[in-house]
Coordinates of C-alpha atoms in Angstrom, one line a residue:
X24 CA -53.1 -77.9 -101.5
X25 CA -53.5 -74.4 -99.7
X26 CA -57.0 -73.2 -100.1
X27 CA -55.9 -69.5 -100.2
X28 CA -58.3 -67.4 -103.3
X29 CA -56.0 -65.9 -105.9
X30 CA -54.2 -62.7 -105.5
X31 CA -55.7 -59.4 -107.3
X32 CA -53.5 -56.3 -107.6
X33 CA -53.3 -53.9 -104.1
X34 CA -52.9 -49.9 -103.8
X35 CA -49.5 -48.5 -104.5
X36 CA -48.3 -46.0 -101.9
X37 CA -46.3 -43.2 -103.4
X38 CA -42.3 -43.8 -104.5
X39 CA -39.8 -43.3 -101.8
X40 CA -37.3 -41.4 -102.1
X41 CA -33.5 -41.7 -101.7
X42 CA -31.0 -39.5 -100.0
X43 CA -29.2 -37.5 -102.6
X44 CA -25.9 -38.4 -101.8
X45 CA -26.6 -42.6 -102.8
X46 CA -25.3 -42.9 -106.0
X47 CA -27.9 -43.9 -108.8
X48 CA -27.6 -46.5 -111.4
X49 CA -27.0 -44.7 -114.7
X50 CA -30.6 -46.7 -115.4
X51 CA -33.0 -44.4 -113.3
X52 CA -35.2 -42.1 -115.2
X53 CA -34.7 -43.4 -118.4
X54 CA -37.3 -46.0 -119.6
X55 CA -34.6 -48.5 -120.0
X56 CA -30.4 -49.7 -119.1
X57 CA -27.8 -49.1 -121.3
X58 CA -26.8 -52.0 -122.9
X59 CA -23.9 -53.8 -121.1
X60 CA -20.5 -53.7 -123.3
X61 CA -18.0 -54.9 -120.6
X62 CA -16.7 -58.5 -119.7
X63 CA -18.7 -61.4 -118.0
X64 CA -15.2 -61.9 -116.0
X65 CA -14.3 -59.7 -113.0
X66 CA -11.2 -58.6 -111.8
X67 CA -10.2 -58.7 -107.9
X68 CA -11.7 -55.2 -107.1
X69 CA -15.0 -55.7 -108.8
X70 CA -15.7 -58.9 -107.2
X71 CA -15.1 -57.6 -103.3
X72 CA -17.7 -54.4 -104.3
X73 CA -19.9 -57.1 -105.5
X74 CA -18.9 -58.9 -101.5
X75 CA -20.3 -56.0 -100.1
X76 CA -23.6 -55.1 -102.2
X77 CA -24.4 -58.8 -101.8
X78 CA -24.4 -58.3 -98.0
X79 CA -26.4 -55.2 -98.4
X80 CA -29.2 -56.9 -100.3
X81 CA -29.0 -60.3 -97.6
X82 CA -29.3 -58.4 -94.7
X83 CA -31.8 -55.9 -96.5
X84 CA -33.9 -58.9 -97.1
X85 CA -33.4 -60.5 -93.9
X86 CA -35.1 -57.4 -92.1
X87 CA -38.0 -57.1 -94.5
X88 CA -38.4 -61.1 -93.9
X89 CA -38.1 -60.6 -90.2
X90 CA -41.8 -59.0 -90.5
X91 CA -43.4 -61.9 -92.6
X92 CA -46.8 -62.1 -90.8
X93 CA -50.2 -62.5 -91.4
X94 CA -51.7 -58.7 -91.5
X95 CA -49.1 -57.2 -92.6
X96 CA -48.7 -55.2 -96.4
X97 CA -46.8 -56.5 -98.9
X98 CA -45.9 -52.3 -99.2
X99 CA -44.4 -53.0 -95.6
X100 CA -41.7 -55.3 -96.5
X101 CA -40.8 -52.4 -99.2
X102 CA -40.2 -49.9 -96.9
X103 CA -38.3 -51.9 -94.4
X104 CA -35.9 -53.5 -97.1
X105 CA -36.1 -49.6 -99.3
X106 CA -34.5 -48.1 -95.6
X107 CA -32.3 -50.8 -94.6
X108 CA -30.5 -50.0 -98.4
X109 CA -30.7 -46.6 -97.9
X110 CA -29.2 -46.3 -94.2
X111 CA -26.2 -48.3 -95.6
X112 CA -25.1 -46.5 -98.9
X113 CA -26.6 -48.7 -101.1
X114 CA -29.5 -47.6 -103.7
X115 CA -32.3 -50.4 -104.4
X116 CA -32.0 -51.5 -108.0
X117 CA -34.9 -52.3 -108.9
X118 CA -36.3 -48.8 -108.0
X119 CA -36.3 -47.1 -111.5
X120 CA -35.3 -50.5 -113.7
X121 CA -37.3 -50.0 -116.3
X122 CA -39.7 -47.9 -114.4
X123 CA -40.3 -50.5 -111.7
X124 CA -42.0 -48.2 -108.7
X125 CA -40.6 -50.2 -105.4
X126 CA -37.0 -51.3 -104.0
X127 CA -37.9 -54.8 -104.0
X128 CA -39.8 -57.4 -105.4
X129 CA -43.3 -59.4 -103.3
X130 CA -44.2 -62.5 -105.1
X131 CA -47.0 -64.5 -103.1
X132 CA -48.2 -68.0 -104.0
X133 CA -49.1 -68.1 -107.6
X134 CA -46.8 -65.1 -108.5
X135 CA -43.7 -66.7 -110.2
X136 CA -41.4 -63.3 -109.9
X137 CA -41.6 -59.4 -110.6
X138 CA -44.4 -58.9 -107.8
X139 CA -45.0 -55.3 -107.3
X140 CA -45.3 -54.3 -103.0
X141 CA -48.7 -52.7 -102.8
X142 CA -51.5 -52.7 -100.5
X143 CA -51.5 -56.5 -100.0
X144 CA -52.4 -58.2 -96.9
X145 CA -50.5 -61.1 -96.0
X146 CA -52.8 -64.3 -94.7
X147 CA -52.1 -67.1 -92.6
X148 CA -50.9 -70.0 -95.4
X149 CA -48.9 -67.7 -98.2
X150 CA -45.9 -68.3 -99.4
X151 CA -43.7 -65.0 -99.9
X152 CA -40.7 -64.9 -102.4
X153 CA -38.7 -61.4 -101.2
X154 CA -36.1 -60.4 -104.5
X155 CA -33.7 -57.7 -103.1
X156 CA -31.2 -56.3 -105.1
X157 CA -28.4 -53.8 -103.8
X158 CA -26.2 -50.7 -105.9
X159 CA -23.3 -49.7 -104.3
X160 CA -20.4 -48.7 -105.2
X161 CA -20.7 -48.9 -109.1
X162 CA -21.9 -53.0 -108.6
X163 CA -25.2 -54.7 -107.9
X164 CA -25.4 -57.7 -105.5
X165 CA -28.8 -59.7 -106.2
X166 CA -30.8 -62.2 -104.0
X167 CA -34.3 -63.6 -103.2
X168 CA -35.7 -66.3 -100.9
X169 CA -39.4 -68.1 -100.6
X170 CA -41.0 -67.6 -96.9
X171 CA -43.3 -69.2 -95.1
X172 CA -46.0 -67.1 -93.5
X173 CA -47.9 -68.3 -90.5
X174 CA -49.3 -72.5 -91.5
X175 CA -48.3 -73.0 -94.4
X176 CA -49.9 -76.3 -96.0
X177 CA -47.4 -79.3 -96.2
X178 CA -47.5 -79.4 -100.1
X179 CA -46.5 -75.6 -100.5
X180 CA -43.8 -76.0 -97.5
X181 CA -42.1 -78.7 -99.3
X182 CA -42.2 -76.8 -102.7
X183 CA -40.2 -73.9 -100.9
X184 CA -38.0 -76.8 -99.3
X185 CA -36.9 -78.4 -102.7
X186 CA -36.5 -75.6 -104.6
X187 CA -34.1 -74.3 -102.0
X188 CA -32.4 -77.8 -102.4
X189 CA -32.3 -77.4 -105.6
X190 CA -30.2 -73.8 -105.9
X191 CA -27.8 -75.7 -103.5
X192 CA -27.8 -78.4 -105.9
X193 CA -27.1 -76.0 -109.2
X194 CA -24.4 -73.8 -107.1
X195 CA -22.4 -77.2 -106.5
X196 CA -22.3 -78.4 -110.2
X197 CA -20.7 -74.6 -110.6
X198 CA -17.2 -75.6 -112.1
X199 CA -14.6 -73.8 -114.5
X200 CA -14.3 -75.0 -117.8
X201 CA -18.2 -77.0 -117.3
X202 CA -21.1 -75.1 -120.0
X203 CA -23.8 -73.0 -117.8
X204 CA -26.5 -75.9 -119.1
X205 CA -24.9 -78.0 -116.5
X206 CA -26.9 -75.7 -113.8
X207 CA -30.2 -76.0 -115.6
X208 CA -29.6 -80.0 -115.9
X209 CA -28.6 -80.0 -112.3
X210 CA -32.2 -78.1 -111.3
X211 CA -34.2 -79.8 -113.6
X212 CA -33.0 -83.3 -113.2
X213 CA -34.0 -82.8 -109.1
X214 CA -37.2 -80.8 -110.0
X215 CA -38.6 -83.5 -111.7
X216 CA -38.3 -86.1 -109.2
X217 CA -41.6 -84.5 -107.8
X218 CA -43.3 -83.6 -110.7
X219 CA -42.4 -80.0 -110.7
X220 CA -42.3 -77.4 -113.4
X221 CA -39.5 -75.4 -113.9
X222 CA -40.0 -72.0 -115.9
X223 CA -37.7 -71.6 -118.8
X224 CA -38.7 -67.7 -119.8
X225 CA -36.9 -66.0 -116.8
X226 CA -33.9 -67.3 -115.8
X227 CA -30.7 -66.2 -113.9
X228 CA -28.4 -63.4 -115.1
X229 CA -24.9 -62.1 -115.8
X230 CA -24.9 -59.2 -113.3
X231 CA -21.6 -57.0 -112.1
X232 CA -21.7 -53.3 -113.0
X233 CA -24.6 -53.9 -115.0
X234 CA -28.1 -55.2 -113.4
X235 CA -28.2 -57.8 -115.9
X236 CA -25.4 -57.8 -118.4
X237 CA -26.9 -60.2 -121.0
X238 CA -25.3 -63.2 -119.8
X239 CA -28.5 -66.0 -119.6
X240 CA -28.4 -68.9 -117.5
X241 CA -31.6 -70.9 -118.0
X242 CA -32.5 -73.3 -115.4
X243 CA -33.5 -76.1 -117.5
X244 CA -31.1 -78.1 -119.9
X245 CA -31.0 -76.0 -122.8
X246 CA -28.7 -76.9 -125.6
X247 CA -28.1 -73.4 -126.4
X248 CA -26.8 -72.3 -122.8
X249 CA -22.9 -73.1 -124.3
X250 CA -21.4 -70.2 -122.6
X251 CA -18.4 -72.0 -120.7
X252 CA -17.6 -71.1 -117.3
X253 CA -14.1 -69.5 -116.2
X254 CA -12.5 -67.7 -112.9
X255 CA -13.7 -64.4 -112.1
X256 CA -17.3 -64.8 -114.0
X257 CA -20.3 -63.5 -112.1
X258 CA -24.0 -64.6 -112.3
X259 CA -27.1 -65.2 -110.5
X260 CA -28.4 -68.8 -110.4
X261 CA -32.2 -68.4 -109.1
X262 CA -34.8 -71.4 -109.6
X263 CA -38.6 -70.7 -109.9
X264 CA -40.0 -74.1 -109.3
X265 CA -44.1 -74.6 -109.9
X266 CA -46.7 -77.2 -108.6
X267 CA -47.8 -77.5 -111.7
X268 CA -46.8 -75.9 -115.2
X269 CA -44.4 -73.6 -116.1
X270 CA -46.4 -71.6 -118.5
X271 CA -47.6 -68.4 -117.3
X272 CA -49.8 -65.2 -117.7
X273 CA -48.2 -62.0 -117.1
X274 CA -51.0 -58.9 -115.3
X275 CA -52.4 -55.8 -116.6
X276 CA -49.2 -53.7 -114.8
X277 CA -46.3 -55.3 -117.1
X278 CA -44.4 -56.7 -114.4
X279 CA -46.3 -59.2 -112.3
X280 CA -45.9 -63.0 -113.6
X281 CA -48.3 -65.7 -112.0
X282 CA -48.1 -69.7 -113.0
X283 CA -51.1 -70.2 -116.0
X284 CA -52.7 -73.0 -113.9
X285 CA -52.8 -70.4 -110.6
X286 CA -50.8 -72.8 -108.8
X287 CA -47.8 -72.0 -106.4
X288 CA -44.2 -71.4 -106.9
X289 CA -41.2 -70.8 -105.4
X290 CA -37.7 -69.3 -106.1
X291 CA -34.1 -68.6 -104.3
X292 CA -31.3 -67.0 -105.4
X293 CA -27.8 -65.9 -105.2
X294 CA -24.9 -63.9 -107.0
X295 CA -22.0 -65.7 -107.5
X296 CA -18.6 -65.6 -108.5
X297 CA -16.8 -68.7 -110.5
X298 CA -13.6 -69.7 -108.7
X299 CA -10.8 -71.7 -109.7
X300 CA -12.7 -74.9 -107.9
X301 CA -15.8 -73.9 -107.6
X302 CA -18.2 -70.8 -107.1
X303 CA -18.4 -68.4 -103.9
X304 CA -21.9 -66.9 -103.0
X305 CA -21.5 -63.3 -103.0
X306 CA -24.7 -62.5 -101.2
X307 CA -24.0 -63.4 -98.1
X308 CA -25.6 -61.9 -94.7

């Protein structure tokens, strides 16, 4: 097990801005989202704007990722993923969701999700989840991937490994007609082969014109995730697997959620669209 001392909270650097002429999601300044009214199932149009914000926030993530080193801020990835959004059109969501300060998310080692880029130094041995989401065009296209950064300790790699495997896993048991619990069953069934814990209080999303449109798909088997899939539905599937439990303690700033026992975790994720045999990935680089 990595040796690494826990993480404390860093400096934030002021908000960046973004061109004027990037259209907003009706979220920003207001302390929280309209609630979403509209249909879990997307028509034709819909889904290709979702094709393209999907490729903003891959490639958006890909850059940021591209710098993963020891040395370098967590405040860093921000600004590379905040321009790489920006120079394409495309607003960062989480820049203004619910008074978030930063375009994407930085959750290291025992951070399960909702890490907030500061003045961070990454080490030799972290693991680094990035969580970019894009806003173009009216739609959001959400994604997020563990990293390794520099030597990373053989328990922590294969956690990343698996819990990769094990979105791969839940986006094959997508099928029409199946209940969403099918994907938490999928990811919990593999999870617990190696006596990981899977956290049941965030989960993956309903997500179209809406950042997340109410639509819950919990990545355990839960007997209350009944929601039947069909044609045209779009979701995020995105696993947070721990080393040890799934409980968890949230910090003083609201928004950063690490494991209760301090150990690591990883995630992945990806928007998708149900088809009639299957599901695409919609963020694709």
């Amino acid at each position: 097990m990595s040796g690494q001392s826990l993480l404390v909270p860093g400096e934030l650097t002021p908000v960046r801005s973004v061109p004027g002429k990037i259209r907003r999601p009706e979220y920003v300044g207001k302390p929280a989202p309209t609630p979403y009214t509209g249909p879990e199932i997307q028509d034709a149009d819909t889904v290709e704007r979702m094709r393209v914000a999907g490729r903003i926030a891959a490639q958006a993530m890909g850059e940021a990722a591209k710098l993963i080193a020891p040395g370098v801020t967590t405040d860093e990835l921000d600004r590379v993923a905040h321009e790489f959004m920006c120079d394409h059109g495309a607003y960062p969501s989480t820049l203004g969701y619910r008074g978030f300060p930063k375009s994407l998310c930085t959750s290291l080692n025992e951070v399960i999700c909702h890490g907030i880029p500061d003045s961070t130094v990454l080490r030799d041995g972290d693991i680094v989840n990035l969580d970019v989401t894009a806003y173009i065009n009216g739609v959001h296209g959400d994604n997020n991937a563990t990293y390794l950064c520099g030597d990373v300790d053989e328990e922590s790699r294969l956690l990343v490994e698996r819990t990769e495997e094990s979105l791969k896993r839940a986006i094959k048991a997508v099928r029409p007609g199946r209940q969403v619990n099918v994907i938490g069953r999928v990811i919990e069934s593999y999870a617990k082969r190696f006596g990981y814990g899977v956290v049941r209080d965030f989960t993956g999303h309903g997500i179209n014109s809406s950042f997340h449109s109410g639509l819950i798909i919990p990545h355990y088997d839960s007997e209350h995730a009944t929601t039947v899939m069909k044609p045209g539905m779009t979701f995020t599937i995105e696993p947070m697997l721990t080393l040890g439990t799934h409980d968890y303690d949230m910090w003083d700033d609201g928004w950063t959620v690490v494991t209760k026992d301090r150990r690591r975790t990883a995630q992945f994720e990806h928007t998708l669209v149900v088809t009639e045999t299957g599901a695409e990935i919609l963020t694709l680089p």
